[in-house]
Short mmCIF file of C-alpha atoms in Angstrom, two decimals:
data_model
loop_
_atom_site.label_atom_id
_atom_site.label_comp_id
_atom_site.label_asym_id
_atom_site.label_seq_id
_atom_site.Cartn_x
_atom_site.Cartn_y
_atom_site.Cartn_z
CA MET A 1 -49.12 112.27 37.95
CA THR A 2 -47.41 110.84 42.21
CA SER A 3 -47.05 113.68 43.55
CA VAL A 4 -42.47 113.77 44.56
CA PHE A 5 -42.84 113.18 48.32
CA ASN A 6 -45.71 110.53 47.53
CA ARG A 7 -42.38 107.81 45.99
CA ILE A 8 -40.91 108.15 49.26
CA GLY A 9 -42.73 105.91 51.17
CA ALA A 10 -42.69 103.86 48.47
CA LEU A 11 -38.96 102.90 48.94
CA LEU A 12 -39.04 100.99 51.76
CA LEU A 13 -35.95 99.46 53.16
CA ALA A 14 -33.17 100.76 51.19
CA VAL A 15 -34.47 104.37 51.59
CA GLY A 16 -34.93 103.53 55.80
CA TRP A 17 -38.12 105.59 55.32
CA VAL A 18 -39.94 102.44 56.01
CA ALA A 19 -40.89 103.32 59.01
CA VAL A 20 -42.01 106.85 58.07
CA ALA A 21 -45.54 106.07 58.95
CA GLY A 22 -45.00 104.85 62.05
CA CYS A 23 -42.56 108.62 63.27
CA ALA A 24 -45.49 109.24 64.70
CA ASN A 25 -45.36 106.98 67.32
CA ALA A 26 -41.60 107.00 67.56
CA GLN A 27 -40.48 107.29 70.77
CA PRO A 28 -38.73 110.24 72.49
CA TYR A 29 -34.77 110.28 73.14
CA ASP A 30 -35.05 108.75 76.68
CA LEU A 31 -31.84 108.70 78.69
CA ALA A 32 -33.86 105.59 81.19
CA THR A 33 -33.94 102.86 78.33
CA SER A 34 -31.13 104.08 75.74
CA SER A 35 -28.76 106.33 78.17
CA PRO A 36 -25.60 107.80 76.07
CA LEU A 37 -23.50 107.06 78.62
CA GLU A 38 -23.77 103.05 78.29
CA GLN A 39 -20.13 103.02 77.41
CA ALA A 40 -19.10 99.50 76.96
CA ASP A 41 -16.71 98.17 78.80
CA ALA A 42 -12.96 95.44 77.41
CA PRO A 43 -14.25 91.96 77.34
CA ALA A 44 -12.58 90.23 80.57
CA LYS A 45 -9.92 87.44 78.26
CA SER A 46 -11.82 84.88 78.94
CA GLU A 47 -14.95 86.39 77.19
CA VAL A 48 -12.92 85.99 74.11
CA GLY A 49 -11.58 82.14 73.78
CA ALA A 50 -13.59 79.84 71.34
CA GLY A 51 -17.06 80.37 72.98
CA LYS A 52 -16.10 77.68 75.69
CA GLY A 53 -16.36 77.37 78.81
CA SER A 54 -19.24 79.66 80.53
CA PRO A 55 -22.60 79.71 78.37
CA ASP A 56 -22.34 83.89 78.18
CA ALA A 57 -18.89 83.52 76.78
CA PRO A 58 -18.72 85.46 73.43
CA TYR A 59 -18.55 83.27 70.54
CA ARG A 60 -15.61 83.12 68.60
CA LYS A 61 -14.18 81.06 65.47
CA VAL A 62 -10.84 81.98 63.96
CA THR A 63 -9.85 80.61 60.49
CA ARG A 64 -6.40 80.77 58.14
CA HIS A 65 -6.76 81.41 54.58
CA SER A 66 -4.74 82.19 51.67
CA LEU A 67 -6.39 84.44 48.28
CA ASP A 68 -5.19 85.83 44.90
CA VAL A 69 -6.65 89.24 45.15
CA ASN A 70 -5.20 91.91 42.89
CA GLY A 71 -2.40 90.30 41.50
CA GLN A 72 -0.11 88.81 44.26
CA SER A 73 -0.66 86.01 47.01
CA ILE A 74 -1.49 86.95 50.36
CA THR A 75 -2.93 84.90 53.81
CA TYR A 76 -5.48 85.95 56.17
CA GLU A 77 -7.09 85.13 59.57
CA ALA A 78 -10.64 84.68 59.39
CA ILE A 79 -12.43 86.11 63.13
CA ALA A 80 -16.68 85.07 62.55
CA GLY A 81 -17.72 85.87 66.51
CA GLU A 82 -19.36 88.50 68.84
CA THR A 83 -18.40 91.11 71.33
CA LEU A 84 -20.20 91.82 74.08
CA LEU A 85 -21.35 95.97 74.66
CA ARG A 86 -21.83 96.46 78.28
CA ASP A 87 -23.65 99.41 80.35
CA MET A 88 -21.58 101.72 82.54
CA THR A 89 -22.33 98.89 85.69
CA GLY A 90 -20.19 96.40 83.90
CA ALA A 91 -23.74 94.19 82.84
CA ALA A 92 -23.80 92.80 79.12
CA THR A 93 -26.13 94.56 77.46
CA ALA A 94 -25.55 92.93 73.52
CA ARG A 95 -23.51 90.18 71.59
CA ILE A 96 -23.11 92.60 68.01
CA PHE A 97 -21.22 89.43 65.61
CA SER A 98 -18.52 90.82 63.56
CA PHE A 99 -16.76 88.98 61.13
CA THR A 100 -13.43 90.31 60.67
CA TYR A 101 -10.83 89.59 57.95
CA LYS A 102 -6.55 90.47 58.85
CA ARG A 103 -4.02 89.90 56.04
CA THR A 104 -0.65 88.41 58.33
CA ASP A 105 1.80 88.50 56.03
CA VAL A 106 2.61 91.90 56.38
CA ASP A 107 2.82 94.45 59.07
CA GLU A 108 -0.54 95.26 60.23
CA THR A 109 0.67 98.40 61.68
CA ASP A 110 0.29 101.08 59.25
CA ARG A 111 -2.54 99.32 57.68
CA PRO A 112 -5.76 100.61 56.91
CA VAL A 113 -8.78 99.58 58.86
CA LEU A 114 -12.33 99.13 55.90
CA PHE A 115 -15.60 99.08 58.79
CA VAL A 116 -18.10 97.62 56.61
CA PHE A 117 -21.98 97.36 57.41
CA ASN A 118 -25.22 97.53 54.90
CA GLY A 119 -28.86 99.24 55.91
CA GLY A 120 -32.14 98.72 56.14
CA PRO A 121 -32.38 99.79 58.80
CA GLY A 122 -32.66 95.99 59.77
CA SER A 123 -30.19 94.74 57.12
CA ALA A 124 -27.25 92.44 57.87
CA SER A 125 -24.05 92.94 56.00
CA LEU A 126 -24.26 90.38 53.53
CA TRP A 127 -24.52 92.47 51.03
CA ILE A 128 -21.57 94.03 50.52
CA HIS A 129 -19.39 91.40 52.29
CA MET A 130 -20.66 88.75 49.11
CA GLY A 131 -20.66 91.12 46.26
CA ALA A 132 -17.96 92.83 46.20
CA ILE A 133 -15.48 93.61 49.16
CA GLY A 134 -15.21 89.97 51.01
CA PRO A 135 -12.23 87.56 50.48
CA LYS A 136 -14.92 85.35 49.08
CA GLN A 137 -17.82 86.38 46.48
CA VAL A 138 -21.14 84.78 45.51
CA VAL A 139 -21.18 83.18 41.62
CA LEU A 140 -24.76 83.91 39.92
CA ASP A 141 -25.72 82.23 36.73
CA ASN A 142 -26.19 85.43 35.18
CA GLU A 143 -25.06 89.03 35.26
CA VAL A 144 -28.34 90.08 35.52
CA ASN A 145 -31.85 88.57 35.99
CA PRO A 146 -30.27 85.73 37.44
CA SER A 147 -32.21 82.64 38.02
CA ASN A 148 -33.34 82.49 42.09
CA VAL A 149 -32.74 78.80 42.84
CA PRO A 150 -30.34 76.73 43.87
CA PRO A 151 -27.77 75.96 42.92
CA PHE A 152 -25.72 78.84 43.61
CA GLY A 153 -21.94 79.19 43.41
CA LEU A 154 -19.26 80.41 46.31
CA LYS A 155 -15.50 81.52 44.42
CA ASP A 156 -12.44 83.80 45.99
CA ASN A 157 -12.99 86.97 45.56
CA THR A 158 -10.01 87.84 43.01
CA ALA A 159 -10.34 91.60 43.06
CA SER A 160 -11.52 92.02 47.54
CA VAL A 161 -9.59 95.29 48.81
CA LEU A 162 -8.62 92.59 52.01
CA ASP A 163 -4.55 93.65 49.68
CA VAL A 164 -4.71 97.05 51.11
CA ALA A 165 -6.96 97.35 54.21
CA ASP A 166 -8.22 94.56 56.58
CA LEU A 167 -11.93 94.39 56.97
CA VAL A 168 -14.66 94.65 59.51
CA PHE A 169 -18.03 93.14 58.68
CA ILE A 170 -20.70 94.82 61.30
CA ASP A 171 -24.02 93.06 61.68
CA PRO A 172 -26.33 95.46 64.36
CA VAL A 173 -28.09 94.19 66.90
CA GLY A 174 -31.46 92.72 65.25
CA THR A 175 -29.65 91.34 62.10
CA GLY A 176 -27.24 88.03 61.31
CA PHE A 177 -26.86 86.60 64.70
CA SER A 178 -26.99 89.70 66.99
CA ARG A 179 -28.46 90.06 69.63
CA PRO A 180 -29.50 92.09 72.60
CA ALA A 181 -28.47 90.81 76.12
CA GLU A 182 -30.99 88.56 77.48
CA GLY A 183 -33.66 90.85 79.21
CA VAL A 184 -32.26 93.68 77.62
CA ASN A 185 -34.96 95.78 75.46
CA PRO A 186 -34.45 95.01 71.42
CA ARG A 187 -35.18 98.30 71.05
CA ARG A 188 -32.32 100.11 72.66
CA PHE A 189 -30.74 99.56 70.67
CA TRP A 190 -33.22 100.64 67.53
CA GLY A 191 -32.91 104.35 66.26
CA VAL A 192 -30.78 106.60 65.24
CA ASP A 193 -28.68 107.48 67.59
CA GLU A 194 -28.98 104.13 69.17
CA ASP A 195 -27.85 101.90 66.42
CA ALA A 196 -25.14 104.40 65.69
CA GLU A 197 -23.71 104.49 69.44
CA SER A 198 -23.62 100.79 69.26
CA ILE A 199 -21.70 100.40 66.35
CA ALA A 200 -19.79 103.48 67.89
CA GLN A 201 -19.24 101.59 71.24
CA PHE A 202 -18.43 98.28 68.80
CA ILE A 203 -15.17 99.74 67.18
CA GLU A 204 -13.94 100.83 70.16
CA LEU A 205 -13.83 97.79 71.40
CA TRP A 206 -12.63 95.92 68.09
CA LEU A 207 -9.91 99.24 68.47
CA SER A 208 -8.46 97.93 71.96
CA GLU A 209 -9.30 94.64 71.35
CA HIS A 210 -6.94 94.22 67.82
CA GLY A 211 -4.83 96.89 68.65
CA ARG A 212 -5.10 99.56 66.18
CA TRP A 213 -5.93 102.81 67.86
CA ASN A 214 -3.12 103.66 65.35
CA SER A 215 -4.45 102.78 61.75
CA PRO A 216 -6.30 105.10 59.09
CA LYS A 217 -9.89 104.09 59.93
CA TYR A 218 -12.89 103.88 57.32
CA VAL A 219 -16.52 103.61 57.29
CA LEU A 220 -18.21 102.03 54.75
CA GLY A 221 -22.13 101.92 54.72
CA GLU A 222 -24.40 100.92 52.07
CA SER A 223 -28.01 102.28 51.69
CA TYR A 224 -29.43 103.09 55.12
CA GLY A 225 -26.25 102.39 56.57
CA SER A 226 -24.92 105.44 54.48
CA ILE A 227 -26.97 107.47 56.82
CA ARG A 228 -24.93 105.37 60.44
CA ALA A 229 -22.13 106.19 58.48
CA ALA A 230 -23.02 109.65 58.47
CA VAL A 231 -23.93 110.19 61.98
CA LEU A 232 -21.48 107.77 63.27
CA PRO A 233 -18.23 110.54 63.53
CA ARG A 234 -20.48 112.45 66.59
CA PHE A 235 -20.44 109.40 68.55
CA LEU A 236 -16.59 107.98 67.72
CA MET A 237 -15.62 111.60 68.10
CA GLY A 238 -18.12 111.76 71.29
CA SER A 239 -19.65 114.97 73.18
CA PRO A 240 -21.78 116.23 76.19
CA ILE A 241 -24.65 117.08 73.78
CA TYR A 242 -24.99 113.91 71.71
CA ASN A 243 -24.34 110.54 73.80
CA GLY A 244 -22.02 112.18 76.65
CA VAL A 245 -19.17 110.33 75.76
CA MET A 246 -15.28 110.95 74.88
CA ARG A 247 -13.93 108.46 72.98
CA GLY A 248 -11.69 110.70 70.53
CA ILE A 249 -11.47 107.90 67.93
CA THR A 250 -11.36 110.15 63.80
CA LEU A 251 -11.80 108.76 61.00
CA ASP A 252 -9.84 109.09 57.45
CA GLY A 253 -12.94 109.17 55.23
CA VAL A 254 -16.83 107.66 54.73
CA VAL A 255 -17.60 105.49 52.38
CA LEU A 256 -21.25 105.64 50.63
CA LEU A 257 -23.36 103.68 48.85
CA GLY A 258 -26.58 103.66 47.78
CA THR A 259 -26.59 107.13 49.65
CA THR A 260 -29.58 108.27 50.98
CA LEU A 261 -29.13 111.28 53.37
CA GLY A 262 -32.40 113.68 52.34
CA ALA A 263 -33.90 115.20 56.05
CA ARG A 264 -34.83 112.68 58.30
CA PRO A 265 -39.60 111.83 58.17
CA GLY A 266 -40.92 114.06 60.35
CA SER A 267 -39.99 117.37 58.66
CA GLY A 268 -42.69 118.45 56.33
CA GLY A 269 -41.48 116.15 53.54
CA GLN A 270 -38.86 118.76 52.31
CA ASP A 271 -35.21 116.74 52.14
CA GLY A 272 -33.48 120.18 51.74
CA THR A 273 -32.58 119.55 47.87
CA GLY A 274 -34.55 122.59 46.28
CA SER A 275 -38.06 122.87 44.89
CA VAL A 276 -40.41 120.63 44.42
CA ALA A 277 -39.59 121.22 40.16
CA GLU A 278 -35.81 120.42 40.57
CA GLN A 279 -36.65 117.19 43.07
CA GLN A 280 -38.93 116.22 40.25
CA ALA A 281 -36.00 116.75 37.50
CA ARG A 282 -33.88 115.06 39.37
CA VAL A 283 -35.47 111.79 38.24
CA LEU A 284 -34.87 111.80 35.01
CA PRO A 285 -31.79 110.91 34.82
CA GLY A 286 -32.21 107.90 36.27
CA ILE A 287 -35.24 106.92 34.12
CA VAL A 288 -33.88 107.73 30.87
CA ALA A 289 -30.89 105.48 31.38
CA THR A 290 -33.27 102.62 31.91
CA ALA A 291 -35.32 103.40 29.32
CA ALA A 292 -31.87 103.32 26.90
CA PHE A 293 -31.13 99.90 28.56
CA HIS A 294 -34.43 98.51 27.53
CA GLY A 295 -34.44 99.29 24.39
CA ARG A 296 -36.73 102.18 24.87
CA SER A 297 -35.31 105.45 24.69
CA ALA A 298 -33.49 107.60 21.32
CA LEU A 299 -30.32 108.68 23.52
CA GLU A 300 -27.48 106.19 22.03
CA GLY A 301 -24.40 105.60 24.14
CA ASP A 302 -23.18 104.67 27.23
CA ALA A 303 -25.53 104.26 30.19
CA THR A 304 -22.50 107.40 31.52
CA ASP A 305 -23.13 109.09 27.99
CA VAL A 306 -27.21 108.74 27.96
CA PHE A 307 -27.30 109.84 31.97
CA SER A 308 -25.18 112.81 31.46
CA GLN A 309 -27.13 113.61 28.30
CA ALA A 310 -30.26 113.11 30.59
CA ALA A 311 -28.91 114.93 33.72
CA ALA A 312 -28.29 118.46 31.43
CA TYR A 313 -31.70 118.53 30.49
CA ALA A 314 -33.04 118.35 33.33
CA ASP A 315 -31.43 119.98 35.22
CA GLY A 316 -31.55 122.99 31.92
CA PRO A 317 -35.33 122.91 29.94
CA TYR A 318 -37.24 120.54 31.88
CA ARG A 319 -36.28 121.65 35.44
CA ALA A 320 -37.12 125.56 34.09
CA ALA A 321 -40.66 123.78 32.35
CA LEU A 322 -41.81 122.05 35.74
CA GLN A 323 -40.89 125.33 38.00
CA LYS A 324 -43.04 127.75 35.38
CA LEU A 325 -45.80 124.59 35.38
CA GLN A 326 -46.21 124.77 38.74
CA ASP A 327 -45.99 128.69 39.01
CA GLY A 328 -48.65 129.24 36.20
CA THR A 329 -46.52 130.10 34.01
CA LEU A 330 -45.54 127.09 31.31
CA ASP A 331 -47.32 128.30 27.75
CA ALA A 332 -48.42 125.41 25.22
CA ALA A 333 -45.78 125.68 22.71
CA GLU A 334 -43.08 124.96 25.39
CA ARG A 335 -45.00 122.26 26.73
CA GLN A 336 -45.67 120.92 23.69
CA SER A 337 -41.70 120.69 22.97
CA VAL A 338 -40.78 119.52 26.47
CA LEU A 339 -42.97 116.77 26.14
CA ALA A 340 -41.80 115.60 23.03
CA GLU A 341 -38.03 115.86 24.55
CA LEU A 342 -39.71 113.43 27.59
CA THR A 343 -40.86 111.03 24.84
CA ARG A 344 -38.31 110.62 22.85
CA MET A 345 -36.23 109.78 26.04
CA THR A 346 -38.02 107.74 28.39
CA GLY A 347 -40.01 105.36 25.94
CA LEU A 348 -43.12 106.94 27.10
CA SER A 349 -46.26 108.44 25.67
CA ALA A 350 -47.83 111.00 26.33
CA ASP A 351 -50.54 109.72 27.65
CA GLN A 352 -48.18 107.97 29.90
CA ILE A 353 -46.21 111.03 31.03
CA GLY A 354 -49.39 113.15 31.56
CA ASP A 355 -50.43 117.51 32.21
CA ASP A 356 -48.25 117.44 35.13
CA LEU A 357 -44.47 116.54 32.15
CA TYR A 358 -44.04 113.97 35.85
CA VAL A 359 -43.22 110.65 35.66
CA ASP A 360 -41.84 109.33 39.22
CA GLU A 361 -39.72 106.08 39.27
CA ARG A 362 -42.32 103.74 40.65
CA GLU A 363 -44.53 104.47 38.13
CA PHE A 364 -42.89 104.20 35.96
CA ALA A 365 -41.62 100.67 36.39
CA LYS A 366 -44.88 100.05 36.01
CA LEU A 367 -44.89 101.59 32.60
CA LEU A 368 -42.58 101.23 30.43
CA LEU A 369 -42.62 97.71 29.71
CA VAL A 370 -46.88 97.53 29.79
CA GLY A 371 -46.73 96.57 26.69
CA ALA A 372 -44.26 93.52 27.05
CA GLY A 373 -46.22 92.04 30.16
CA LEU A 374 -43.53 93.57 31.90
CA GLU A 375 -42.73 95.02 34.83
CA ILE A 376 -38.59 96.51 35.68
CA GLY A 377 -36.89 96.68 39.22
CA MET A 378 -37.23 99.68 41.00
CA TYR A 379 -33.23 98.55 43.15
CA ASP A 380 -32.34 97.62 39.98
CA SER A 381 -34.08 98.31 36.80
CA ARG A 382 -32.10 96.30 34.30
CA TYR A 383 -33.85 93.07 36.18
CA THR A 384 -38.21 91.93 35.04
CA LEU A 385 -40.34 90.43 35.81
CA PRO A 386 -44.41 89.73 34.47
CA SER A 387 -46.59 92.49 35.55
CA ALA A 388 -49.39 89.74 36.26
CA GLN A 389 -49.97 87.39 39.44
CA SER A 390 -47.77 90.77 41.27
CA GLY A 391 -48.07 90.31 44.99
CA ASN A 392 -47.62 94.05 45.14
CA ASP A 393 -44.80 93.51 47.93
CA PRO A 394 -42.74 96.04 47.66
CA VAL A 395 -39.20 94.09 48.44
CA ALA A 396 -40.56 90.53 47.82
CA ASP A 397 -42.16 91.34 44.58
CA ASP A 398 -39.32 93.77 43.22
CA PRO A 399 -37.60 91.86 40.09
CA ALA A 400 -34.77 92.92 41.61
CA MET A 401 -34.78 91.50 45.17
CA THR A 402 -36.33 88.71 44.19
CA ARG A 403 -33.67 87.66 42.24
CA TYR A 404 -30.82 88.22 43.98
CA VAL A 405 -31.55 87.75 47.50
CA PRO A 406 -31.65 83.92 47.00
CA GLY A 407 -28.31 83.26 45.99
CA PHE A 408 -26.90 86.14 48.74
CA VAL A 409 -28.17 84.43 51.37
CA ALA A 410 -27.56 80.41 50.23
CA ALA A 411 -24.03 82.37 49.48
CA PHE A 412 -23.38 83.19 52.98
CA ASN A 413 -25.11 80.52 54.79
CA GLN A 414 -22.65 78.15 52.29
CA MET A 415 -19.04 80.03 53.41
CA LEU A 416 -20.22 80.02 57.03
CA ARG A 417 -20.35 76.62 57.59
CA ASP A 418 -17.57 75.63 54.81
CA ASP A 419 -14.99 78.30 55.00
CA LEU A 420 -16.04 79.81 58.12
CA ASP A 421 -16.95 77.38 60.16
CA VAL A 422 -18.99 78.67 61.87
CA ARG A 423 -21.24 76.28 63.49
CA LEU A 424 -25.01 78.16 66.06
CA ALA A 425 -28.05 76.74 66.18
CA ARG A 426 -29.81 80.08 65.48
CA PRO A 427 -30.64 81.23 61.88
CA TYR A 428 -28.68 84.29 60.52
CA LEU A 429 -30.70 87.02 59.68
CA ALA A 430 -30.16 88.28 56.68
CA ILE A 431 -32.76 90.78 57.29
CA TYR A 432 -35.35 91.93 59.86
CA TRP A 433 -38.32 93.30 59.96
CA LYS A 434 -41.23 92.48 62.44
CA ASP A 435 -41.04 94.70 64.96
CA LEU A 436 -37.38 96.65 64.17
CA LEU A 437 -39.38 98.71 61.51
CA GLN A 438 -42.27 99.61 63.83
CA SER A 439 -39.61 100.46 66.55
CA TRP A 440 -37.37 102.63 65.07
CA ASN A 441 -37.14 105.50 66.27
CA TRP A 442 -36.28 108.62 64.27
CA GLN A 443 -35.78 111.66 66.90
CA ARG A 444 -32.74 112.68 67.79
CA ARG A 445 -30.95 114.04 70.55
CA ALA A 446 -30.07 117.74 70.26
CA ILE A 447 -30.64 118.16 66.21
CA PRO A 448 -32.96 120.31 65.20
CA PRO A 449 -35.81 118.26 63.28
CA ASP A 450 -35.17 119.15 59.64
CA GLN A 451 -31.40 118.68 59.15
CA SER A 452 -30.40 116.28 56.95
CA TYR A 453 -27.86 113.93 57.38
CA ALA A 454 -25.54 115.17 55.24
CA GLU A 455 -25.23 118.10 58.00
CA ASP A 456 -23.52 115.44 60.03
CA ILE A 457 -21.21 114.54 57.61
CA ALA A 458 -20.04 118.18 56.74
CA ILE A 459 -20.02 118.84 60.64
CA ALA A 460 -17.20 115.81 60.85
CA MET A 461 -15.15 117.65 57.66
CA ARG A 462 -15.14 121.00 59.46
CA ARG A 463 -13.94 118.73 62.90
CA ASN A 464 -11.55 117.23 61.17
CA PRO A 465 -9.45 118.32 57.73
CA ASP A 466 -8.36 114.91 56.84
CA LEU A 467 -11.54 113.14 56.66
CA ARG A 468 -12.29 112.26 52.97
CA VAL A 469 -15.87 110.84 51.57
CA PHE A 470 -16.64 108.48 48.40
CA VAL A 471 -19.97 108.87 47.43
CA ALA A 472 -20.76 105.40 44.53
CA SER A 473 -23.83 105.58 42.51
CA GLY A 474 -25.44 103.15 40.16
CA TYR A 475 -27.12 104.78 37.48
CA TYR A 476 -29.93 101.40 37.06
CA ASP A 477 -30.86 102.57 41.46
CA LEU A 478 -34.53 104.02 41.40
CA VAL A 479 -34.67 103.86 44.95
CA THR A 480 -32.14 105.65 46.08
CA THR A 481 -30.31 107.57 42.51
CA PRO A 482 -26.73 109.06 42.00
CA ALA A 483 -28.86 112.89 40.79
CA ASP A 484 -30.21 112.08 45.10
CA ALA A 485 -27.23 111.72 46.00
CA ARG A 486 -25.17 114.80 44.61
CA ALA A 487 -27.67 116.84 45.40
CA GLN A 488 -28.25 115.64 48.68
CA LEU A 489 -24.59 116.35 49.93
CA GLU A 490 -23.90 119.18 47.70
CA ALA A 491 -26.85 121.08 49.26
CA ALA A 492 -24.62 120.97 53.02
CA ASN A 493 -21.79 122.71 50.69
CA LEU A 494 -19.13 119.86 51.75
CA PRO A 495 -15.67 120.54 50.98
CA ALA A 496 -15.48 119.55 47.08
CA GLU A 497 -11.69 118.82 47.03
CA ARG A 498 -12.70 115.91 49.39
CA VAL A 499 -15.80 114.44 48.04
CA ARG A 500 -15.49 111.56 44.91
CA TYR A 501 -18.30 110.55 43.37
CA GLU A 502 -17.77 107.85 41.11
CA ASP A 503 -21.47 106.06 39.76
CA TYR A 504 -21.41 102.35 37.09
CA ALA A 505 -23.45 100.99 34.89
CA SER A 506 -25.64 99.08 37.84
CA GLY A 507 -27.74 98.91 40.27
CA HIS A 508 -28.61 100.41 44.32
CA MET A 509 -25.87 97.43 44.87
CA LEU A 510 -23.57 98.84 42.38
CA TYR A 511 -21.40 96.00 42.65
CA LEU A 512 -24.06 93.70 40.51
CA GLY A 513 -23.90 93.05 36.85
CA GLY A 514 -20.62 93.37 35.88
CA THR A 515 -19.21 96.54 37.87
CA ALA A 516 -17.94 94.95 40.92
CA ASP A 517 -14.13 94.42 39.86
CA ALA A 518 -14.61 98.57 38.80
CA PHE A 519 -15.67 99.65 41.93
CA ALA A 520 -12.61 97.35 44.40
CA ASP A 521 -10.49 99.21 41.60
CA ASP A 522 -11.72 102.62 42.49
CA LEU A 523 -11.79 102.13 46.53
CA ARG A 524 -8.25 100.75 46.85
CA GLU A 525 -7.57 103.81 45.82
CA PHE A 526 -10.11 105.64 47.90
CA LEU A 527 -8.38 104.05 50.58
CA THR A 528 -4.84 104.24 49.77
CA SER A 529 -4.47 107.60 49.02
CA PRO A 530 -2.66 110.04 51.12
#
């Protein structure tokens, strides 16, 4: 069966490893084209108007709204617009577009600010914006396996966390409406460090513009955004080594969704979270939970019960057997016992599992319902499409992505026009792959090549004893699994008392399928906890 390392290249969008093949072509960190000293100056007053006057003035649209949320009626201001990033000479380098929601019926002085972004790299922030915590929410005709043709719905999000925190949804350069300045090569922003530096510049400017330097500050990143969230603390604080700017900005919390923090590409395939046997064993809980959802597992209980039972077996007898198998010491009786338990738990036959006692997630997605002519989704394994006539595109042909993407994009664009009154003569890029993925620079300045992104969080927590971390995962996410998220963070030895884990009966977008309210409640509690 497929090696555990081969699935890295198959994860594509969510894990950000899509550029592994191009990693060897990534250019070294070049201070001439991606200078860490290029600090953005605050925009002049004439540049923060409604986008009128000078064609170079940033676009800005302000609207006012009310919302019934979490049992109370609130009012808020929505600010959709650009923030100019500048270099040390004052020349514009980029226009980052963001969506700010500020509650207006309370004193904002001590209100938390939550800066939010999605992943890719190459994704805009509309997914978490419309899925769980923004003031508006997409409505699909089914919680799972919805239709992907219009009409799609849009509703007030009564579970939004806007009641307890102001929200800032950020679209990195090359996504959404965000673009490099005229004449500036977008590659200047397309890399782990380059991207984090631009987002840190944006956050610094936002705090100054809105007078929120003394507000509690949080960042939330989903998928590749978990990497961005992990490295941002060092860029927000600043260093003579990493970015050459001392910003002195600390965070109260980091929120990670669809977490992927293993060692970066080029580190020899290892992710720093144990042996091959340990990594293979961590696959089991997710595929067993999936098998149970589709009625193919002998395990009983809800998703949490099934996942826990499978995790206990995976971390015990299964991992031990895999290690013995790889060491050449697994006897026939133990092998047969493990194989029988795997067939009982996963719904696969002994032949489908094979002599190596291992089936990776992508194989499993094609095998589980093959008798019914169906393939399950990697991003959410509750979703299905026919196996036949697949174009074998890892995103467009994924049963989950191809079903929920059209609804999110349509609802977001409708909200732009009808609620936020945004009128721009260019499309909003939900996800942009062209050029960006091939150009993404995975090489980092002054970071050991085998260091995981979880180590960045550990370093940040050492520097900031008040920094807390919230890790949210979906049982049906076969791309960035709950087991991998825990292993990656535990390998970095984070202070356990400051890390909170929550898992949901959902997929990669863990707020889909009836779990949005539960996630919003947990996030609200995290944002308001001392």
